[in-house]
């Protein structure tokens, strides 16, 4: 082995040490992405029930909104055009639950909790289906809903 070969091998080892921290840095960045802590679940409710679709986010970076069958419900606590709907949100804890009071069959739909993109964060989405049945009282008395 010549002295120049030894120097070449040393250079390779030094180069490898530089590459490893760069890879570690990239992995660390991926771990810091916004993510769901709790995703909404499919819910079956009766008319008149209160429904809460849960959505909790870790490392929140983007803005959060809910959609109903693809229609954006907005970002504020009160949802225009939907007086029985409200967004119970707490930015510091990452809680963004959609609350529906006095559920009706018109509320049955596919809902989605959406977190928008932000610097170095991709958008994320999670959905749930709400099914609203006739009132429990009507079912117990023998009435059937078509």
CSV table of N, CA and C in Angstrom, one decimal:
chain,number,residue,atom,x,y,z
A,1,UNK,N,0.9,-1.2,0.0
A,1,UNK,CA,0.0,0.0,0.0
A,1,UNK,C,0.9,1.2,0.0
A,2,UNK,N,0.6,2.2,-0.9
A,2,UNK,CA,1.3,3.4,-1.0
A,2,UNK,C,0.8,4.4,0.0
A,3,UNK,N,1.6,5.4,0.4
A,3,UNK,CA,1.1,6.5,1.3
A,3,UNK,C,-0.1,7.2,0.7
A,4,UNK,N,-0.1,7.4,-0.6
A,4,UNK,CA,-1.3,8.1,-1.2
A,4,UNK,C,-2.6,7.3,-1.1
A,5,UNK,N,-2.5,5.9,-1.1
A,5,UNK,CA,-3.6,5.1,-0.9
A,5,UNK,C,-4.2,5.3,0.5
A,6,UNK,N,-3.4,5.4,1.5
A,6,UNK,CA,-3.8,5.6,2.9
A,6,UNK,C,-4.6,6.9,3.0
A,7,UNK,N,-4.1,7.9,2.4
A,7,UNK,CA,-4.7,9.2,2.4
A,7,UNK,C,-6.1,9.1,1.8
A,8,UNK,N,-6.2,8.4,0.7
A,8,UNK,CA,-7.4,8.2,0.0
A,8,UNK,C,-8.5,7.5,0.8
A,9,UNK,N,-8.1,6.5,1.5
A,9,UNK,CA,-9.0,5.8,2.4
A,9,UNK,C,-9.4,6.7,3.6
A,10,UNK,N,-8.6,7.5,4.1
A,10,UNK,CA,-8.9,8.5,5.2
A,10,UNK,C,-9.9,9.5,4.6
A,11,UNK,N,-9.8,9.9,3.4
A,11,UNK,CA,-10.7,10.8,2.8
A,11,UNK,C,-12.1,10.2,2.7
A,12,UNK,N,-12.2,9.0,2.4
A,12,UNK,CA,-13.5,8.3,2.3
A,12,UNK,C,-14.2,8.2,3.7
A,13,UNK,N,-13.4,7.9,4.7
A,13,UNK,CA,-14.0,7.9,6.0
A,13,UNK,C,-14.5,9.2,6.5
A,14,UNK,N,-13.8,10.3,6.2
A,14,UNK,CA,-14.2,11.6,6.5
A,14,UNK,C,-15.5,12.0,5.8
A,15,UNK,N,-15.5,11.6,4.5
A,15,UNK,CA,-16.7,11.9,3.7
A,15,UNK,C,-17.9,11.2,4.2
A,16,UNK,N,-17.8,10.0,4.7
A,16,UNK,CA,-18.9,9.2,5.2
A,16,UNK,C,-19.4,9.9,6.5
A,17,UNK,N,-18.6,10.5,7.3
A,17,UNK,CA,-19.0,11.1,8.5
A,17,UNK,C,-19.8,12.4,8.2
A,18,UNK,N,-19.6,13.0,7.1
A,18,UNK,CA,-20.3,14.2,6.6
A,18,UNK,C,-21.7,13.8,6.1
A,19,UNK,N,-21.8,12.7,5.4
A,19,UNK,CA,-23.0,12.2,4.8
A,19,UNK,C,-24.0,11.8,5.9
A,20,UNK,N,-23.6,11.1,6.9
A,20,UNK,CA,-24.5,10.5,7.9
A,20,UNK,C,-25.3,11.6,8.6
A,21,UNK,N,-24.6,12.7,9.1
A,21,UNK,CA,-25.5,13.8,9.7
A,21,UNK,C,-26.5,14.4,8.8
A,22,UNK,N,-26.2,14.5,7.5
A,22,UNK,CA,-27.2,15.0,6.6
A,22,UNK,C,-28.4,14.1,6.5
A,23,UNK,N,-28.1,12.8,6.4
A,23,UNK,CA,-29.3,11.9,6.4
A,23,UNK,C,-30.1,11.9,7.7
A,24,UNK,N,-29.4,12.0,8.8
A,24,UNK,CA,-30.1,12.1,10.1
A,24,UNK,C,-30.9,13.4,10.2
A,25,UNK,N,-30.4,14.5,9.6
A,25,UNK,CA,-31.1,15.7,9.6
A,25,UNK,C,-32.4,15.6,8.8
A,26,UNK,N,-32.3,14.9,7.7
A,26,UNK,CA,-33.5,14.7,6.8
A,26,UNK,C,-34.6,13.9,7.6
A,27,UNK,N,-34.2,12.8,8.2
A,27,UNK,CA,-35.1,12.0,8.9
A,27,UNK,C,-35.7,12.8,10.1
A,28,UNK,N,-35.0,13.6,10.8
A,28,UNK,CA,-35.5,14.4,11.9
A,28,UNK,C,-36.6,15.3,11.4
A,29,UNK,N,-36.3,15.9,10.2
A,29,UNK,CA,-37.3,16.8,9.6
A,29,UNK,C,-38.6,16.1,9.3
A,30,UNK,N,-38.5,14.9,8.8
A,30,UNK,CA,-39.7,14.1,8.5
A,30,UNK,C,-40.5,13.8,9.7
A,31,UNK,N,-39.8,13.6,10.8
A,31,UNK,CA,-40.5,13.2,12.1
A,31,UNK,C,-41.3,14.4,12.6
A,32,UNK,N,-40.9,15.6,12.2
A,32,UNK,CA,-41.5,16.9,12.8
A,32,UNK,C,-42.8,17.3,12.0
A,33,UNK,N,-43.2,16.5,11.0
A,33,UNK,CA,-44.4,16.8,10.2
A,33,UNK,C,-45.7,16.8,11.1
A,34,UNK,N,-46.6,17.7,10.7
A,34,UNK,CA,-47.9,17.6,11.4
A,34,UNK,C,-48.6,16.3,11.1
A,35,UNK,N,-49.3,15.8,12.1
A,35,UNK,CA,-49.9,14.4,12.0
A,35,UNK,C,-51.1,14.4,12.9
A,36,UNK,N,-52.0,13.4,12.6
A,36,UNK,CA,-53.2,13.2,13.4
A,36,UNK,C,-52.8,12.5,14.6
A,37,UNK,N,-53.3,12.9,15.8
A,37,UNK,CA,-53.3,12.2,17.0
A,37,UNK,C,-54.6,11.4,17.1
A,38,UNK,N,-55.7,12.0,16.8
A,38,UNK,CA,-57.0,11.3,16.7
A,38,UNK,C,-57.7,11.6,15.4
A,39,UNK,N,-58.1,10.6,14.7
A,39,UNK,CA,-58.8,10.8,13.4
A,39,UNK,C,-60.3,10.6,13.7
A,40,UNK,N,-61.2,11.3,12.9
A,40,UNK,CA,-62.6,11.0,13.1
A,40,UNK,C,-63.0,9.6,12.7
A,41,UNK,N,-64.0,9.1,13.5
A,41,UNK,CA,-64.5,7.7,13.2
A,41,UNK,C,-65.9,7.9,12.6
A,42,UNK,N,-66.3,6.8,11.9
A,42,UNK,CA,-67.7,6.7,11.4
A,42,UNK,C,-68.6,6.7,12.6
A,43,UNK,N,-69.7,7.4,12.4
A,43,UNK,CA,-70.7,7.6,13.5
A,43,UNK,C,-72.1,7.2,13.0
A,44,UNK,N,-72.8,6.5,13.8
A,44,UNK,CA,-74.3,6.2,13.5
A,44,UNK,C,-75.0,6.9,14.7
A,45,UNK,N,-75.9,7.8,14.3
A,45,UNK,CA,-76.6,8.6,15.3
A,45,UNK,C,-78.1,8.5,15.0
A,46,UNK,N,-78.9,8.9,15.9
A,46,UNK,CA,-80.4,9.1,15.7
A,46,UNK,C,-80.7,10.5,15.6
A,47,UNK,N,-81.8,10.8,14.9
A,47,UNK,CA,-82.3,12.2,14.9
A,47,UNK,C,-82.4,12.8,16.3
A,48,UNK,N,-81.9,14.0,16.4
A,48,UNK,CA,-82.0,14.7,17.7
A,48,UNK,C,-80.8,14.5,18.5
A,49,UNK,N,-79.9,13.5,18.2
A,49,UNK,CA,-78.7,13.3,19.0
A,49,UNK,C,-77.7,14.5,18.8
A,50,UNK,N,-76.8,14.6,19.7
A,50,UNK,CA,-75.6,15.4,19.5
A,50,UNK,C,-74.5,14.5,19.0
A,51,UNK,N,-73.8,15.0,18.0
A,51,UNK,CA,-72.7,14.2,17.4
A,51,UNK,C,-71.4,15.1,17.5
A,52,UNK,N,-70.4,14.4,17.9
A,52,UNK,CA,-69.0,15.0,17.9
A,52,UNK,C,-68.1,14.2,17.0
A,53,UNK,N,-67.6,14.8,15.9
A,53,UNK,CA,-66.6,14.1,15.1
A,53,UNK,C,-65.2,14.7,15.6
A,54,UNK,N,-64.4,13.8,16.1
A,54,UNK,CA,-63.1,14.2,16.7
A,54,UNK,C,-62.0,14.3,15.7
A,55,UNK,N,-61.2,15.3,15.9
A,55,UNK,CA,-60.0,15.5,15.1
A,55,UNK,C,-58.9,16.2,16.0
A,56,UNK,N,-57.8,15.5,16.2
A,56,UNK,CA,-56.7,16.1,17.0
A,56,UNK,C,-55.4,16.0,16.2
A,57,UNK,N,-54.7,17.1,16.2
A,57,UNK,CA,-53.4,17.2,15.4
A,57,UNK,C,-52.2,17.4,16.3
A,58,UNK,N,-51.2,16.7,16.0
A,58,UNK,CA,-49.9,16.9,16.7
A,58,UNK,C,-49.0,17.8,15.8
A,59,UNK,N,-48.2,18.7,16.4
A,59,UNK,CA,-47.3,19.5,15.7
A,59,UNK,C,-48.0,20.3,14.6
A,60,UNK,N,-49.1,20.9,14.9
A,60,UNK,CA,-50.0,21.6,14.0
A,60,UNK,C,-49.2,22.8,13.4
A,61,UNK,N,-49.2,22.9,12.1
A,61,UNK,CA,-48.6,23.9,11.3
A,61,UNK,C,-49.6,24.7,10.4
A,62,UNK,N,-50.5,23.9,9.7
A,62,UNK,CA,-51.4,24.5,8.8
A,62,UNK,C,-52.7,24.9,9.4
A,63,UNK,N,-53.6,25.4,8.6
A,63,UNK,CA,-55.0,25.8,9.1
A,63,UNK,C,-55.9,24.5,9.0
A,64,UNK,N,-56.8,24.5,9.9
A,64,UNK,CA,-57.7,23.3,10.0
A,64,UNK,C,-59.2,23.7,9.6
A,65,UNK,N,-59.8,22.9,8.8
A,65,UNK,CA,-61.2,23.0,8.5
A,65,UNK,C,-61.8,21.7,8.3
A,66,UNK,N,-63.2,21.6,8.3
A,66,UNK,CA,-63.9,20.4,8.0
A,66,UNK,C,-64.6,20.6,6.7
A,67,UNK,N,-64.9,19.5,6.0
A,67,UNK,CA,-65.8,19.5,4.8
A,67,UNK,C,-66.9,18.6,5.0
A,68,UNK,N,-68.0,18.9,4.4
A,68,UNK,CA,-69.2,18.0,4.4
A,68,UNK,C,-69.5,17.7,2.9
A,69,UNK,N,-69.3,16.4,2.5
A,69,UNK,CA,-69.5,16.0,1.2
A,69,UNK,C,-68.7,16.9,0.2
A,70,UNK,N,-67.4,17.2,0.6
A,70,UNK,CA,-66.6,18.0,-0.2
A,70,UNK,C,-66.8,19.5,-0.1
A,71,UNK,N,-67.8,20.0,0.6
A,71,UNK,CA,-68.1,21.4,0.7
A,71,UNK,C,-67.3,21.9,2.0
A,72,UNK,N,-66.5,22.9,1.8
A,72,UNK,CA,-65.7,23.5,2.9
A,72,UNK,C,-66.6,24.2,3.9
A,73,UNK,N,-66.5,23.9,5.2
A,73,UNK,CA,-67.3,24.5,6.2
A,73,UNK,C,-66.6,25.7,6.8
A,74,UNK,N,-65.3,25.9,6.5
A,74,UNK,CA,-64.6,27.1,7.0
A,74,UNK,C,-63.8,26.9,8.2
A,75,UNK,N,-63.2,28.0,8.7
A,75,UNK,CA,-62.1,27.9,9.7
A,75,UNK,C,-62.6,28.4,11.1
A,76,UNK,N,-63.8,29.0,11.2
A,76,UNK,CA,-64.2,29.7,12.4
A,76,UNK,C,-65.1,28.7,13.3
A,77,UNK,N,-65.2,29.1,14.5
A,77,UNK,CA,-66.1,28.3,15.4
A,77,UNK,C,-67.5,28.2,15.0
A,78,UNK,N,-68.1,29.3,14.5
A,78,UNK,CA,-69.4,29.3,14.0
A,78,UNK,C,-69.4,29.0,12.5
A,79,UNK,N,-70.2,28.1,12.0
A,79,UNK,CA,-70.2,27.7,10.6
A,79,UNK,C,-71.4,28.3,9.9
A,80,UNK,N,-71.1,29.3,9.0
A,80,UNK,CA,-72.2,30.0,8.3
A,80,UNK,C,-73.1,29.0,7.5
A,81,UNK,N,-74.4,29.2,7.6
A,81,UNK,CA,-75.3,28.3,6.9
A,81,UNK,C,-75.6,27.0,7.6
A,82,UNK,N,-74.9,26.7,8.7
A,82,UNK,CA,-75.1,25.5,9.5
A,82,UNK,C,-75.2,25.9,11.0
A,83,UNK,N,-76.4,26.4,11.4
A,83,UNK,CA,-76.5,26.9,12.8
A,83,UNK,C,-76.3,25.8,13.8
A,84,UNK,N,-76.5,24.6,13.5
A,84,UNK,CA,-76.4,23.5,14.5
A,84,UNK,C,-75.0,22.9,14.5
A,85,UNK,N,-74.1,23.4,13.6
A,85,UNK,CA,-72.7,23.0,13.6
A,85,UNK,C,-71.8,24.0,14.3
A,86,UNK,N,-70.8,23.5,15.0
A,86,UNK,CA,-69.8,24.4,15.5
A,86,UNK,C,-68.5,23.6,15.5
A,87,UNK,N,-67.4,24.4,15.4
A,87,UNK,CA,-66.1,23.8,15.5
A,87,UNK,C,-65.5,24.2,16.9
A,88,UNK,N,-65.3,23.1,17.7
A,88,UNK,CA,-64.7,23.3,19.0
A,88,UNK,C,-63.2,23.1,18.8
A,89,UNK,N,-62.5,24.3,18.7
A,89,UNK,CA,-61.1,24.3,18.4
A,89,UNK,C,-60.2,24.9,19.5
A,90,UNK,N,-59.1,24.3,19.7
A,90,UNK,CA,-58.1,24.8,20.6
A,90,UNK,C,-56.7,24.6,19.9
A,91,UNK,N,-56.2,25.7,19.4
A,91,UNK,CA,-54.9,25.6,18.6
A,91,UNK,C,-53.8,25.1,19.5
A,92,UNK,N,-53.7,25.4,20.7
A,92,UNK,CA,-52.5,25.0,21.6
A,92,UNK,C,-52.5,23.5,21.9
A,93,UNK,N,-53.7,22.9,21.9
A,93,UNK,CA,-53.8,21.5,22.2
A,93,UNK,C,-54.0,20.6,20.9
A,94,UNK,N,-54.3,21.3,19.8
A,94,UNK,CA,-54.5,20.6,18.5
A,94,UNK,C,-55.9,20.0,18.4
A,95,UNK,N,-56.8,20.4,19.2
A,95,UNK,CA,-58.2,19.8,19.1
A,95,UNK,C,-59.1,20.6,18.2
A,96,UNK,N,-59.7,20.0,17.2
A,96,UNK,CA,-60.6,20.6,16.2
A,96,UNK,C,-61.8,19.7,16.0
A,97,UNK,N,-62.6,19.5,17.0
A,97,UNK,CA,-63.8,18.7,16.9
A,97,UNK,C,-65.0,19.4,16.2
A,98,UNK,N,-65.7,18.7,15.4
A,98,UNK,CA,-66.9,19.2,14.8
A,98,UNK,C,-68.1,18.7,15.6
A,99,UNK,N,-68.9,19.7,16.1
A,99,UNK,CA,-70.0,19.3,16.9
A,99,UNK,C,-71.3,19.6,16.1
A,100,UNK,N,-72.2,18.7,16.1
A,100,UNK,CA,-73.5,18.9,15.5
A,100,UNK,C,-74.6,18.6,16.5
A,101,UNK,N,-75.4,19.6,16.8
A,101,UNK,CA,-76.5,19.4,17.8
A,101,UNK,C,-77.8,19.1,17.0
A,102,UNK,N,-78.7,18.4,17.7
A,102,UNK,CA,-80.0,18.0,17.1
A,102,UNK,C,-79.8,17.4,15.7
A,103,UNK,N,-79.1,16.4,15.6
A,103,UNK,CA,-78.8,15.8,14.3
A,103,UNK,C,-80.1,15.5,13.5
A,104,UNK,N,-80.0,15.7,12.2
A,104,UNK,CA,-81.1,15.4,11.3
A,104,UNK,C,-80.6,14.5,10.2
A,105,UNK,N,-81.5,13.9,9.4
A,105,UNK,CA,-81.1,13.1,8.3
A,105,UNK,C,-80.3,13.9,7.2
A,106,UNK,N,-80.6,15.2,7.2
A,106,UNK,CA,-79.8,16.0,6.2
A,106,UNK,C,-78.4,16.1,6.6
A,107,UNK,N,-78.0,15.8,7.8
A,107,UNK,CA,-76.6,15.9,8.2
A,107,UNK,C,-75.8,14.6,7.8
A,108,UNK,N,-76.5,13.6,7.4
A,108,UNK,CA,-75.8,12.3,7.0
A,108,UNK,C,-75.0,12.7,5.8
A,109,UNK,N,-73.7,12.4,5.9
A,109,UNK,CA,-72.7,12.8,4.8
A,109,UNK,C,-71.4,12.2,5.1
A,110,UNK,N,-70.4,12.4,4.2
A,110,UNK,CA,-69.0,12.1,4.4
A,110,UNK,C,-68.4,13.4,4.9
A,111,UNK,N,-67.7,13.4,6.0
A,111,UNK,CA,-67.0,14.6,6.6
A,111,UNK,C,-65.5,14.3,6.5
A,112,UNK,N,-64.8,15.4,6.4
A,112,UNK,CA,-63.3,15.3,6.4
A,112,UNK,C,-62.7,16.4,7.2
A,113,UNK,N,-61.8,16.0,8.1
A,113,UNK,CA,-61.0,17.0,8.8
A,113,UNK,C,-59.7,17.2,7.9
A,114,UNK,N,-59.5,18.5,7.5
A,114,UNK,CA,-58.4,18.8,6.6
A,114,UNK,C,-57.4,19.8,7.3
A,115,UNK,N,-56.2,19.5,7.2
A,115,UNK,CA,-55.1,20.4,7.7
A,115,UNK,C,-54.3,20.8,6.5
A,116,UNK,N,-54.3,22.1,6.3
A,116,UNK,CA,-53.6,22.7,5.1
A,116,UNK,C,-52.1,22.6,5.2
A,117,UNK,N,-51.4,22.8,4.1
A,117,UNK,CA,-50.0,22.8,4.1
A,117,UNK,C,-49.4,24.0,4.8
A,118,UNK,N,-48.2,23.9,5.2
A,118,UNK,CA,-47.5,25.0,5.9
A,118,UNK,C,-46.0,24.7,5.6
A,119,UNK,N,-45.2,25.7,5.9
A,119,UNK,CA,-43.7,25.5,5.6
A,119,UNK,C,-43.2,24.1,6.0
A,120,UNK,N,-42.7,23.4,5.1
A,120,UNK,CA,-42.1,22.1,5.3
A,120,UNK,C,-43.2,21.0,5.7
A,121,UNK,N,-44.5,21.3,5.6
A,121,UNK,CA,-45.5,20.4,6.0
A,121,UNK,C,-46.5,20.2,4.9
A,122,UNK,N,-46.7,18.9,4.6
A,122,UNK,CA,-47.7,18.5,3.6
A,122,UNK,C,-49.1,18.6,4.2
A,123,UNK,N,-50.1,18.8,3.4
A,123,UNK,CA,-51.5,18.8,3.9
A,123,UNK,C,-51.9,17.4,4.3
A,124,UNK,N,-52.7,17.2,5.3
A,124,UNK,CA,-53.2,15.9,5.7
A,124,UNK,C,-54.7,16.0,5.8
A,125,UNK,N,-55.4,14.8,5.6
A,125,UNK,CA,-56.8,14.7,5.7
A,125,UNK,C,-57.2,13.4,6.3
A,126,UNK,N,-58.3,13.4,7.0
A,126,UNK,CA,-58.9,12.2,7.5
A,126,UNK,C,-60.4,12.3,7.5
A,127,UNK,N,-61.1,11.3,7.1
A,127,UNK,CA,-62.5,11.4,6.9
A,127,UNK,C,-63.3,10.4,7.7
A,128,UNK,N,-64.6,10.6,7.8
A,128,UNK,CA,-65.6,9.8,8.5
A,128,UNK,C,-67.0,10.0,7.9
A,129,UNK,N,-67.8,8.9,8.0
A,129,UNK,CA,-69.1,9.0,7.5
A,129,UNK,C,-70.1,9.1,8.7
A,130,UNK,N,-71.0,10.0,8.6
A,130,UNK,CA,-72.1,10.2,9.6
A,130,UNK,C,-73.4,9.6,9.0
A,131,UNK,N,-74.0,8.7,9.7
A,131,UNK,CA,-75.3,8.1,9.3
A,131,UNK,C,-76.3,8.5,10.4
A,132,UNK,N,-77.4,9.1,10.0
A,132,UNK,CA,-78.4,9.6,10.9
A,132,UNK,C,-79.7,8.8,10.6
A,133,UNK,N,-80.1,8.0,11.7
A,133,UNK,CA,-81.3,7.2,11.6
A,133,UNK,C,-82.5,8.0,12.2
A,134,UNK,N,-83.7,7.4,11.9
A,134,UNK,CA,-84.9,8.0,12.5
A,134,UNK,C,-84.7,8.1,14.0
A,135,UNK,N,-85.6,8.8,14.7
A,135,UNK,CA,-85.5,9.0,16.2
A,135,UNK,C,-85.6,7.6,16.9
A,136,UNK,N,-84.9,7.5,18.0
A,136,UNK,CA,-84.9,6.3,18.8
A,136,UNK,C,-86.3,6.0,19.3
A,137,UNK,N,-87.0,7.1,19.7
A,137,UNK,CA,-88.4,6.9,20.2
A,137,UNK,C,-89.3,6.3,19.2
A,138,UNK,N,-89.2,6.7,17.9
A,138,UNK,CA,-90.0,6.1,16.8
A,138,UNK,C,-89.7,4.6,16.6
A,139,UNK,N,-88.4,4.3,16.7
A,139,UNK,CA,-88.0,2.9,16.5
A,139,UNK,C,-88.6,2.0,17.7
A,140,UNK,N,-88.6,2.5,18.9
A,140,UNK,CA,-89.1,1.7,20.0
A,140,UNK,C,-90.6,1.5,20.0
A,141,UNK,N,-91.3,2.5,19.4
A,141,UNK,CA,-92.8,2.4,19.3
A,141,UNK,C,-93.2,1.5,18.1
A,142,UNK,N,-92.3,1.0,17.4
A,142,UNK,CA,-92.7,0.1,16.3
A,142,UNK,C,-92.8,0.8,14.9
A,143,UNK,N,-92.5,2.1,14.8
A,143,UNK,CA,-92.6,2.7,13.5
A,143,UNK,C,-91.3,2.4,12.7
A,144,UNK,N,-91.5,2.3,11.4
A,144,UNK,CA,-90.4,2.0,10.5
A,144,UNK,C,-90.2,3.2,9.6
A,145,UNK,N,-88.9,3.4,9.3
A,145,UNK,CA,-88.6,4.5,8.4
A,145,UNK,C,-88.2,3.9,7.1
A,146,UNK,N,-88.7,4.5,6.0
A,146,UNK,CA,-88.3,4.0,4.7
A,146,UNK,C,-87.2,4.9,4.1
